Short mmCIF file of C-alpha atoms in Angstrom, two decimals:
data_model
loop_
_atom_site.label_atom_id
_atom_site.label_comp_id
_atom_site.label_asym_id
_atom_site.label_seq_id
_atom_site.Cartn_x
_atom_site.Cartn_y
_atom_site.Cartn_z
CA UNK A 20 71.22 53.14 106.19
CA UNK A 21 69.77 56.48 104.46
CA UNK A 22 72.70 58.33 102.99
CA UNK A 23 72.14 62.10 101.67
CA UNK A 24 71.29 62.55 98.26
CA UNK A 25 74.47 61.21 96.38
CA UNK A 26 75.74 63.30 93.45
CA UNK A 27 74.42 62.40 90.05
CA UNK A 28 76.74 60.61 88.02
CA UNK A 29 75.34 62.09 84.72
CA UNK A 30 74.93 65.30 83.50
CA UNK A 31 74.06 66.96 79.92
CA UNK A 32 76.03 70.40 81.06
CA UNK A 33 79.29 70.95 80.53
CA UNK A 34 81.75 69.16 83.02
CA UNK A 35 83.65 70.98 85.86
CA UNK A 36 86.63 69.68 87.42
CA UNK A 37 86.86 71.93 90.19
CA UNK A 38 83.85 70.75 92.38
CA UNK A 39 84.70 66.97 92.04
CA UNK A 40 88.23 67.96 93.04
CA UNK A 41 86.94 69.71 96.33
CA UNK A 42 84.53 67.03 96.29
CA UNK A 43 87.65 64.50 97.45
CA UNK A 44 90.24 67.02 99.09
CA UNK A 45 90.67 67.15 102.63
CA UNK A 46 93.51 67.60 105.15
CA UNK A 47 94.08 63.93 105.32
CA UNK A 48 94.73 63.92 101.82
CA UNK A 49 98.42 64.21 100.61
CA UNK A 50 96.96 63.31 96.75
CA UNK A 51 94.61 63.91 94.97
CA UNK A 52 94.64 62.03 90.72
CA UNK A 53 91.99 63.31 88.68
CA UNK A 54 91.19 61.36 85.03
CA UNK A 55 89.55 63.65 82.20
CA UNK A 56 88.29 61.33 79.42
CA UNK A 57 88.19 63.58 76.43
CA UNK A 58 86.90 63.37 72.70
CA UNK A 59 89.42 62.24 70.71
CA UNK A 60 89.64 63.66 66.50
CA UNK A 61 90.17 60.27 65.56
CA UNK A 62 88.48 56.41 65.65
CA UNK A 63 90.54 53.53 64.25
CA UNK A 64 92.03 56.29 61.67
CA UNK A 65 88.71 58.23 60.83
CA UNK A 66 88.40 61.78 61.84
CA UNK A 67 85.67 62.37 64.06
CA UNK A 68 83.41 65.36 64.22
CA UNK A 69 82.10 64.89 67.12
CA UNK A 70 79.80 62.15 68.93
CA UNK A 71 76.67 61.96 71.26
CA UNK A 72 76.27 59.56 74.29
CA UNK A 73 73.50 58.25 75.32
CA UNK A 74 72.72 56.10 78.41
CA UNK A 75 70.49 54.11 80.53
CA UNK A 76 69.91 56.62 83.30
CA UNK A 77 68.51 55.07 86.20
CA UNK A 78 70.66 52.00 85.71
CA UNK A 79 74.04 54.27 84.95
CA UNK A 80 73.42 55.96 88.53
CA UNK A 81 72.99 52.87 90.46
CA UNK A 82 76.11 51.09 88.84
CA UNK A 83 78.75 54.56 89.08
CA UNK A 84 77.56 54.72 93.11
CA UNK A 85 78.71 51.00 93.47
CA UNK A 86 81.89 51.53 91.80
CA UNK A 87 82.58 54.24 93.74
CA UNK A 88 81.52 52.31 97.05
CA UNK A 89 83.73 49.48 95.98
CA UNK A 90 86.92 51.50 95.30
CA UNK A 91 86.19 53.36 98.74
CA UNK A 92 86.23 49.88 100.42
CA UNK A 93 88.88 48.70 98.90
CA UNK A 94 91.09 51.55 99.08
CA UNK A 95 91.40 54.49 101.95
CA UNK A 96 90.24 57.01 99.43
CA UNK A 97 87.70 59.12 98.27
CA UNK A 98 86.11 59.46 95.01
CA UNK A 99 84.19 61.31 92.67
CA UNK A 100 83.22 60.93 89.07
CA UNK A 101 80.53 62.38 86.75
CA UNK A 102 80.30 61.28 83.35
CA UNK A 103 78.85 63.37 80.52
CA UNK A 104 75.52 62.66 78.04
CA UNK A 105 74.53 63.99 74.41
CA UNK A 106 76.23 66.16 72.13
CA UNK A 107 79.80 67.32 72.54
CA UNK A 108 82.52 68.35 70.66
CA UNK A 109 85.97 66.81 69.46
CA UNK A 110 88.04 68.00 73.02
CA UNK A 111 84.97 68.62 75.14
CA UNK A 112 85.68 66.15 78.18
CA UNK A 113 83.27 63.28 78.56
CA UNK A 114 84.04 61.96 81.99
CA UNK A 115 86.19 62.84 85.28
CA UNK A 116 87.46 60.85 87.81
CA UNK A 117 88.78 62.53 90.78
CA UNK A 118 90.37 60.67 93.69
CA UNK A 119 91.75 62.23 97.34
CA UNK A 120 93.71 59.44 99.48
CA UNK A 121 96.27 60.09 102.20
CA UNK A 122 99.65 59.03 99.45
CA UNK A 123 99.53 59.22 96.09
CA UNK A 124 99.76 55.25 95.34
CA UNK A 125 96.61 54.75 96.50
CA UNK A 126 95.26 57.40 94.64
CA UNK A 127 96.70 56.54 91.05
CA UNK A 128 95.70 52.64 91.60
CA UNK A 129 91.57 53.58 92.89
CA UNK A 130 91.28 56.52 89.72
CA UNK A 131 92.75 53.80 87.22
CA UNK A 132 90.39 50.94 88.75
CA UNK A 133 87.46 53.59 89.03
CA UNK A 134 87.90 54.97 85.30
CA UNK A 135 88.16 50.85 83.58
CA UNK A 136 85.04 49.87 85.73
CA UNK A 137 83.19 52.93 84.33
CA UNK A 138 83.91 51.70 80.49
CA UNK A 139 83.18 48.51 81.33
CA UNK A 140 79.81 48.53 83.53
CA UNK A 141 77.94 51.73 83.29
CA UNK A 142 75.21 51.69 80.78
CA UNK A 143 76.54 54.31 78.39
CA UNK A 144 76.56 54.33 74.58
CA UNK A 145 78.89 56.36 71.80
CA UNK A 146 77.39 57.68 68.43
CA UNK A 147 80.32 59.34 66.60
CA UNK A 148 79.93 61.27 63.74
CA UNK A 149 82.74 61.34 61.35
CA UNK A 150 84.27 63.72 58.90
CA UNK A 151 82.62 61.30 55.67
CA UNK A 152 79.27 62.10 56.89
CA UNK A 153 78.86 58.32 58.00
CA UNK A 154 78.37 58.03 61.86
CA UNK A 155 78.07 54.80 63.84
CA UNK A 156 78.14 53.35 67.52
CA UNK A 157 81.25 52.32 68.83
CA UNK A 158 81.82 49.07 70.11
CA UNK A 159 84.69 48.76 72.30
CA UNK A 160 84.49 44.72 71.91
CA UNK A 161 85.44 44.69 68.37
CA UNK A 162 88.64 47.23 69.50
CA UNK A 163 89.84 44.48 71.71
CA UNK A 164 89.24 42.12 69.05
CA UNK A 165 91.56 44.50 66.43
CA UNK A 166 93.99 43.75 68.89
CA UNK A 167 94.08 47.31 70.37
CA UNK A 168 94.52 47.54 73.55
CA UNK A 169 91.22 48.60 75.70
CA UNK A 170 90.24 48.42 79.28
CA UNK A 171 89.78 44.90 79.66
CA UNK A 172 93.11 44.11 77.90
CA UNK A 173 94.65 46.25 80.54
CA UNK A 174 92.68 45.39 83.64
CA UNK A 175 94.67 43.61 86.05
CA UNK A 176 91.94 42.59 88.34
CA UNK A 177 89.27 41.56 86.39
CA UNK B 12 51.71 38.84 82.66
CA UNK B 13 53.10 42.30 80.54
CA UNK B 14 56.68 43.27 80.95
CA UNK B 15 58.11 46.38 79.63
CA UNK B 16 61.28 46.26 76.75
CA UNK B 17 63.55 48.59 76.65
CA UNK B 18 66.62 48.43 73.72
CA UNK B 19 69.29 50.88 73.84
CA UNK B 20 71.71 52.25 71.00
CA UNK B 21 72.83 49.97 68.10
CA UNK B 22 69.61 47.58 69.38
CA UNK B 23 66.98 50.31 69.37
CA UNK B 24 67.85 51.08 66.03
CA UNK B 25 67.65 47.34 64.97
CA UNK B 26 64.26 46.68 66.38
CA UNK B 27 63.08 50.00 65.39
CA UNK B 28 61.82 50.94 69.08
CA UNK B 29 63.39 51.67 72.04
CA UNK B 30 60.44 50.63 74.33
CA UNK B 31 57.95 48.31 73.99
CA UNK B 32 55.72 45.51 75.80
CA UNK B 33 55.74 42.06 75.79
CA UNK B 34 53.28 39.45 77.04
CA UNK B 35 54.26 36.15 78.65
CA UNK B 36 52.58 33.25 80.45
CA UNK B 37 53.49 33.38 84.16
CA UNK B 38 57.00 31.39 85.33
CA UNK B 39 58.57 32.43 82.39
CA UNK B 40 62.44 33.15 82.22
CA UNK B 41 64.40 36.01 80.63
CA UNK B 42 65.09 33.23 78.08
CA UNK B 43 61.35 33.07 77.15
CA UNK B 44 61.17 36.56 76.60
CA UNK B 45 64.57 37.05 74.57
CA UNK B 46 62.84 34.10 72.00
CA UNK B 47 59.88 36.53 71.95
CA UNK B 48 62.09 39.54 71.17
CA UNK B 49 63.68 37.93 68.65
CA UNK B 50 60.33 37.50 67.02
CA UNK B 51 59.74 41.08 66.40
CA UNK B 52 60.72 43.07 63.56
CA UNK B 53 64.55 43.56 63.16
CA UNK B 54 64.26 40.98 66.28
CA UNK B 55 66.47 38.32 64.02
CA UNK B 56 69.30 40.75 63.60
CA UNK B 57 69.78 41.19 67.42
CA UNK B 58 73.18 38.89 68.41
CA UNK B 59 73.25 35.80 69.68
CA UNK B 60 75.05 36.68 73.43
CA UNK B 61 72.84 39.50 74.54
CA UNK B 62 73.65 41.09 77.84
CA UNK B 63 70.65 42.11 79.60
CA UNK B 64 69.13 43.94 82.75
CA UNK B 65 66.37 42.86 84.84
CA UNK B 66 65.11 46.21 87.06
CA UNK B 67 68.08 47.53 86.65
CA UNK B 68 70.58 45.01 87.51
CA UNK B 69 72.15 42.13 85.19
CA UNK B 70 70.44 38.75 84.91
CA UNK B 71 70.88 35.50 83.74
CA UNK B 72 69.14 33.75 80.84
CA UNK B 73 67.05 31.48 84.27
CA UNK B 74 66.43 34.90 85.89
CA UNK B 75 62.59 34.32 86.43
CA UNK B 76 60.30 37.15 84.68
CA UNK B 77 57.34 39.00 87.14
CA UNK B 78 54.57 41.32 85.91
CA UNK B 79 55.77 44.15 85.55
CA UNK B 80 60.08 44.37 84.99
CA UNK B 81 61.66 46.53 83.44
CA UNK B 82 64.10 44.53 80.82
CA UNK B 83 66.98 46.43 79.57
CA UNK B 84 68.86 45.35 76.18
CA UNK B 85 72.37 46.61 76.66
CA UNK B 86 74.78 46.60 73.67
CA UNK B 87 78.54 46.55 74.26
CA UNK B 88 79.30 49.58 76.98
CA UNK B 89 80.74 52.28 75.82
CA UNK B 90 81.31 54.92 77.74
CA UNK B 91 84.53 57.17 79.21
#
């Protein structure tokens, strides 16, 4: 089974919403969620200048096509999601998620499934930069272990 | 048989390198080759739970090593 060139997942240009909302909208669909993960000013109370990600390419394209394949089997929907790389801003969006399904249920549950499997499997990495001049990778582990609550402390389905 | 290393983020920065080769007898595991990571410079400072790719995908610590692999050191995910 050869399907056509799938979308790439990453990209170092700035992220448009529009073409991953046509991407999923079609008669059929009554809804259509979209997610925009944006840079936040702030880390556990520092201010943040901005931040760079950086990724494991190869490996970050073949793990965002199976999440998408698995949320399109498990749900009647369709889904697209790109996910930014390297420098950007404080407010420059990082990632979209943008779901079409026939009712909007559907729709919220595969974009909220789509966007915690993204944080949690796809090879990607955060260096922020903060307003002290320090910078440092984030690690969304010891969040959870601060007792904030992240993906996993939300994820319902494990 | 030479496989290639590759450490990403926080762990590049620990061992200094974000690619490098390794050399192993044949049959050796992904365990076999994480002792001889931890060998390396910076190596020591690496944690003790390391999650790691074979080619790509996730493997165990019994995952067998071939000539060749690509082995990917991947720090806590953080993307979105």
């Amino acid at each position: 089974m050869t399907a056509p060139l799938p979308a790439p997942f990453l990209t170092d240009t700035v992220l448009q919403v529009e073409p991953l909302i046509r991407r999923v909208t079609s008669a059929e669909h009554g809804a259509v969620v979209v997610f925009q993960g944006v840079v936040r000013n702030r880390h556990q109370g520092k201010p943040v200048q901005g931040l760079e990600y950086t990724s494991y390419p190869a490996m970050a394209e073949d793990v965002a096509r199976t999440i998408v394949h698995e949320a399109e089997m498990r749900w009647p929907v369709r889904v697209a999601a790109m996910h930014r790389v390297g420098a950007l801003d404080v407010g420059e969006c990082a990632v979209i998620v943008a779901v079409g399904a026939g009712h909007r249920e559907e729709a919220f549950m595969a974009c909220q499934h789509v966007i915690d499997e993204i944080k949690r499997r796809v090879p990607i990495w955060k260096h922020e930069r903060y307003a002290d001049g320090s910078a440092d990778w984030v690690d969304p582990m010891a969040l959870d272990e601060a007792g904030t609550t992240g993906p996993r402390a939300r994820a319902s389905d494990g | 048989m030479t496989v290639t290393v590759l450490a990403f983020a926080r762990y590049a920065d620990l061992l200094g390198t974000d690619q490098f080769e390794m050399t192993l007898p044949m049959g050796a595991t992904l365990k076999d080759l994480l002792d001889l990571v931890r060998t390396r410079p910076g190596g020591d400072t690496l944690p003790s739970a390391l999650v790691v790719a074979v080619n790509r995908r996730q493997a165990g610590l019994d995952a067998p090593i071939a000539a060749g692999d690509e082995i990917a050191l991947l720090p806590p995910m953080a993307g979105g």
